[in-house]
mmCIF file of C-alpha atoms and ligand atoms in Angstrom:
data_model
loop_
_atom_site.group_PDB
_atom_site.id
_atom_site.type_symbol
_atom_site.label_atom_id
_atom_site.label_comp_id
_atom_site.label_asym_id
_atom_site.label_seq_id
_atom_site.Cartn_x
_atom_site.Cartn_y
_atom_site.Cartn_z
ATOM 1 C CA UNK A 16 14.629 -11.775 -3.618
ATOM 2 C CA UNK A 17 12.874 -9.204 -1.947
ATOM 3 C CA UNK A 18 8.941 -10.131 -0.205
ATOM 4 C CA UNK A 19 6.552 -8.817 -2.551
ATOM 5 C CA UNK A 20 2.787 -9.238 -1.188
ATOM 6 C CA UNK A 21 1.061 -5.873 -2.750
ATOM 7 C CA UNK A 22 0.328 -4.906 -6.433
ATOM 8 C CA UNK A 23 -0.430 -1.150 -6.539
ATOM 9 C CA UNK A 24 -2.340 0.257 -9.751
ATOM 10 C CA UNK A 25 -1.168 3.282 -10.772
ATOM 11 C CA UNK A 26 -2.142 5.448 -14.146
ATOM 12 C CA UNK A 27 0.086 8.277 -15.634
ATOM 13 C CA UNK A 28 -2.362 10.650 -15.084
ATOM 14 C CA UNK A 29 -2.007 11.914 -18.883
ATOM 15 C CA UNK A 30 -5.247 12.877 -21.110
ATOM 16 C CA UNK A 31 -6.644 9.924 -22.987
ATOM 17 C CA UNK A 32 -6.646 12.548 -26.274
ATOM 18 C CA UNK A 33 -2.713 12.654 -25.997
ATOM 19 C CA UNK A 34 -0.176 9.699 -26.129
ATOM 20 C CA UNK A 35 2.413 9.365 -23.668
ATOM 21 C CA UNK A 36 4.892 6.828 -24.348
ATOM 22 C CA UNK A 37 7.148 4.848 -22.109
ATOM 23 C CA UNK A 38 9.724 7.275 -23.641
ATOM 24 C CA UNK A 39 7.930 10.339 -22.126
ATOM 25 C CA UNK A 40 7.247 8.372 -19.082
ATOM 26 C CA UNK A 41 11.423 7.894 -18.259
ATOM 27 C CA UNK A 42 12.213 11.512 -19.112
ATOM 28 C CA UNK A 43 9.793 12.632 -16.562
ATOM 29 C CA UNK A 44 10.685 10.144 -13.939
ATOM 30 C CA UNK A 45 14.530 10.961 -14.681
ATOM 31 C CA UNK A 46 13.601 14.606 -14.369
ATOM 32 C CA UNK A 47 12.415 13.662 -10.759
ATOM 33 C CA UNK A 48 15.795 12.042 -9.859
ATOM 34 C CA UNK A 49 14.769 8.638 -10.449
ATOM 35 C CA UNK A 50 17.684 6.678 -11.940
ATOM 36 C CA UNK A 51 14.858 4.467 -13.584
ATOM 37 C CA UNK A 52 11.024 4.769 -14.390
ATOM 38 C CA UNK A 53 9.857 4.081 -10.835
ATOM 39 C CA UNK A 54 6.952 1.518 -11.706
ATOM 40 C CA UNK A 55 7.522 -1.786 -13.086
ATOM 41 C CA UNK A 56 4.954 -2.088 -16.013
ATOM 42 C CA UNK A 57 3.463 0.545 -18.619
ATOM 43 C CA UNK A 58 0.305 -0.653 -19.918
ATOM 44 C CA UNK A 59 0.035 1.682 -23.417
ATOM 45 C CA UNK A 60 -3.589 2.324 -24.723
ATOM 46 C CA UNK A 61 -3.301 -0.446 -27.202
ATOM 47 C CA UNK A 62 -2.688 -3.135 -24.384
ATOM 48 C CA UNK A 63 1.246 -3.231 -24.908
ATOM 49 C CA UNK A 64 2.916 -4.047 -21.874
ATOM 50 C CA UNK A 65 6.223 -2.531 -21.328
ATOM 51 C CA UNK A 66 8.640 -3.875 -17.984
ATOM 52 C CA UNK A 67 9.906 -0.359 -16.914
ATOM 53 C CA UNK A 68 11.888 -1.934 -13.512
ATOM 54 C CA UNK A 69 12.965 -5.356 -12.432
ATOM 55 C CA UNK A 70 10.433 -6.909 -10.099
ATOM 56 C CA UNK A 71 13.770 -7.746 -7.664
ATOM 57 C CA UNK A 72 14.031 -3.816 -7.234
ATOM 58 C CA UNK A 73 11.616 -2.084 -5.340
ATOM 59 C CA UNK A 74 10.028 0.605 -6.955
ATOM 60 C CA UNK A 75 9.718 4.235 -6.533
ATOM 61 C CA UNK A 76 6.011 4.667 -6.535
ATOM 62 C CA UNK A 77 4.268 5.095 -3.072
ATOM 63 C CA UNK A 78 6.350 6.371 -0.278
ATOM 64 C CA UNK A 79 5.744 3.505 2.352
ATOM 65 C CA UNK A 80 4.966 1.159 0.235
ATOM 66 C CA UNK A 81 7.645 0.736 -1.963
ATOM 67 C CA UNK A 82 9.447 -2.361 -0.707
ATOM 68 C CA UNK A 83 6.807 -4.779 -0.473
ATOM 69 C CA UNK A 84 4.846 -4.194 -3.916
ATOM 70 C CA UNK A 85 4.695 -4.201 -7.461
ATOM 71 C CA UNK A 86 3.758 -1.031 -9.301
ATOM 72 C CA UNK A 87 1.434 -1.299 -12.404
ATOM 73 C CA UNK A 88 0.833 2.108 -14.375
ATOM 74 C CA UNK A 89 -1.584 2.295 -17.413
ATOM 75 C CA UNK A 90 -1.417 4.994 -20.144
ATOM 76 C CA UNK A 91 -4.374 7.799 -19.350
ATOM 77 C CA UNK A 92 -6.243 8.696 -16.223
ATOM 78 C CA UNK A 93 -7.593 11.882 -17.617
ATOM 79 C CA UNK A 94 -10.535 13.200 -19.635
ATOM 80 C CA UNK A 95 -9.700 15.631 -22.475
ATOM 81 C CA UNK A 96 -10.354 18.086 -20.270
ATOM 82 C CA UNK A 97 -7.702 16.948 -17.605
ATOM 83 C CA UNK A 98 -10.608 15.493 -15.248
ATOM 84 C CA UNK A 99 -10.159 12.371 -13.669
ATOM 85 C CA UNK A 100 -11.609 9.349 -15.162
ATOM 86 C CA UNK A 101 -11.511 5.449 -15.917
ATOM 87 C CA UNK A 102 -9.859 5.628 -19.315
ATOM 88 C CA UNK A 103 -8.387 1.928 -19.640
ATOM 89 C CA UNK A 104 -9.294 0.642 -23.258
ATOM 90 C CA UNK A 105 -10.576 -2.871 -23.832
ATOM 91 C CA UNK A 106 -6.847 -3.581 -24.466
ATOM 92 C CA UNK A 107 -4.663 -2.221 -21.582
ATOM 93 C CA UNK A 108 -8.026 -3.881 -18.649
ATOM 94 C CA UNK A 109 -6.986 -7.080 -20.813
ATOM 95 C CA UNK A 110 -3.814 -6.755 -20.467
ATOM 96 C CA UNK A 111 -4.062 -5.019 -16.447
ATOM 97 C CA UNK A 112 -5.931 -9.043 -15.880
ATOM 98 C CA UNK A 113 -3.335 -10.642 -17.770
ATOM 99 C CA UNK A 114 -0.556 -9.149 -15.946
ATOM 100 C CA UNK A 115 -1.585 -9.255 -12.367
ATOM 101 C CA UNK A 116 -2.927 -12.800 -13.442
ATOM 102 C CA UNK A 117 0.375 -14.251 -13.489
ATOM 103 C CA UNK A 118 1.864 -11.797 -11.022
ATOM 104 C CA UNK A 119 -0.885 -13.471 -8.360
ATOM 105 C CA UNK A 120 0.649 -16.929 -9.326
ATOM 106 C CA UNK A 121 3.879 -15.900 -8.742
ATOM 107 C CA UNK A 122 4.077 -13.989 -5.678
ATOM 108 C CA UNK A 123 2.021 -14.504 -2.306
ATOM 109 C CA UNK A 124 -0.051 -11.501 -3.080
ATOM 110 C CA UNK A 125 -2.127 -10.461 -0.069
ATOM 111 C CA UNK A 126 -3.714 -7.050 -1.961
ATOM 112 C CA UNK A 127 -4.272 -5.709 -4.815
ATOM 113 C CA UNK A 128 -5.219 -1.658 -4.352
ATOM 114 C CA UNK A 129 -4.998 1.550 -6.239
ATOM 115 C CA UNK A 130 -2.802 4.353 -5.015
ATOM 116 C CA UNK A 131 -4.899 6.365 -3.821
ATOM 117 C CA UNK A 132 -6.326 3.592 -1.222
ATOM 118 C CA UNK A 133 -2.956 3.992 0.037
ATOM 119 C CA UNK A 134 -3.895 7.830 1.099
ATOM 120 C CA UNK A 135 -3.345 7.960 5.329
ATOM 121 C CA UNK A 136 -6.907 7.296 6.464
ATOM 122 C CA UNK A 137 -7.564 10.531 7.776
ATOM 123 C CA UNK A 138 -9.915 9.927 10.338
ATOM 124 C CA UNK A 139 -8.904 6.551 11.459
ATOM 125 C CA UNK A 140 -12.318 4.526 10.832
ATOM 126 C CA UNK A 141 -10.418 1.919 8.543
ATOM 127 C CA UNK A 142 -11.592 3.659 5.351
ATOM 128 C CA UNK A 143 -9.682 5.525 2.763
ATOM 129 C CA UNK A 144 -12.627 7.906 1.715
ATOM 130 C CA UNK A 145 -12.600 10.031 -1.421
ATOM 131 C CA UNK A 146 -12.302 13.034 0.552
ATOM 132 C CA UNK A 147 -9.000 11.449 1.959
ATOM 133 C CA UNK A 148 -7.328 10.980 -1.388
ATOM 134 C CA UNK A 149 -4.213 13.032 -1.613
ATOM 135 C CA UNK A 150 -4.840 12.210 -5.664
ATOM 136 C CA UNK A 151 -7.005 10.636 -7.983
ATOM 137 C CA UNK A 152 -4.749 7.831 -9.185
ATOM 138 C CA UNK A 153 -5.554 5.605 -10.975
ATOM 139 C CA UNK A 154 -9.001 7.559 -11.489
ATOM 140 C CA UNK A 155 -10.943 4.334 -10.983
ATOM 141 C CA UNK A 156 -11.810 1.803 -7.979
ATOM 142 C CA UNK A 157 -9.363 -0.938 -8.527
ATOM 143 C CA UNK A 158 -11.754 -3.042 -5.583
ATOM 144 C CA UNK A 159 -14.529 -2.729 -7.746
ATOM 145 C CA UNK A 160 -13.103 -4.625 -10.559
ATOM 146 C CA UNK A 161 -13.648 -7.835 -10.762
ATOM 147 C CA UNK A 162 -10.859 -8.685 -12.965
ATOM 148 C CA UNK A 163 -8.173 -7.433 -10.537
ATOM 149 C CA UNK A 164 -9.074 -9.381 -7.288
ATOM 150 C CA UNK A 165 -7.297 -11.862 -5.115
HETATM 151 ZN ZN1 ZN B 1 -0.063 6.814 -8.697
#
């Protein structure tokens, strides 16, 4: 079994007017050359988890990052308008808690981020800023939740 120590948040970065199903979500990650969907959980609007990858395989998610982690993704990330916001329905934070609940009892989990924390820190004072975020994902400060802490 492989160390895992990180659980990275991701979202699909799909409009919260529009449902995109596991389904769509392994077409487009085949389309990229991925032999599988690269995270290891979909968490659909309605708070239905779906295992996507087997936690013994690394996924394809964050380039760096990959071998150490689990990756979470949650259906949304996107206003109607395509803007980035904190979509997550009652149902998919429950289920986000629920998840990296047991995933924390599991695994020595050391941190628990979103990917764009994981942007290069640009001007090397320690901080990821906003302005360093080479995206928006998962449109919402995973550090500020309470629910997804160590
Ligand atoms: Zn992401």
């Amino acid at each position: 079994m492989r160390t895992i120590n990180l659980i990275v948040i991701h979202c699909s970065a799909t409009k919260e007017t529009s449902a995109y199903t596991v389904e769509d979500l392994k077409r487009d990650h085949l389309s990229r050359g991925f032999n599988e969907i690269g995270y290891h959980f979909y968490i659909r609007r309605n708070g239905i988890i779906e295992v996507c990858r087997a936690i013994s395989k690394p996924g394809a998610h964050v380039i760096g990052y990959n071998a150490h982690s689990i990756a979470i993704c949650y259906e949304g990330g996107l206003d109607s308008s395509g803007k980035p916001k904190d979509t997550r329905t009652g149902p998919q934070k429950a289920s986000m808690q629920e998840l990296v609940t047991t995933l924390k009892a599991k695994y020595k989990i050391t941190r628990i981020c979103g990917h764009r924390d994981l942007s290069p820190d640009l001007n090397g004072n320690s901080t990821v800023e906003p302005s360093e975020w080479i995206k928006a994902c998962p449109c919402f400060d995973v550090s500020s939740d309470p629910s997804l802490r160590l």
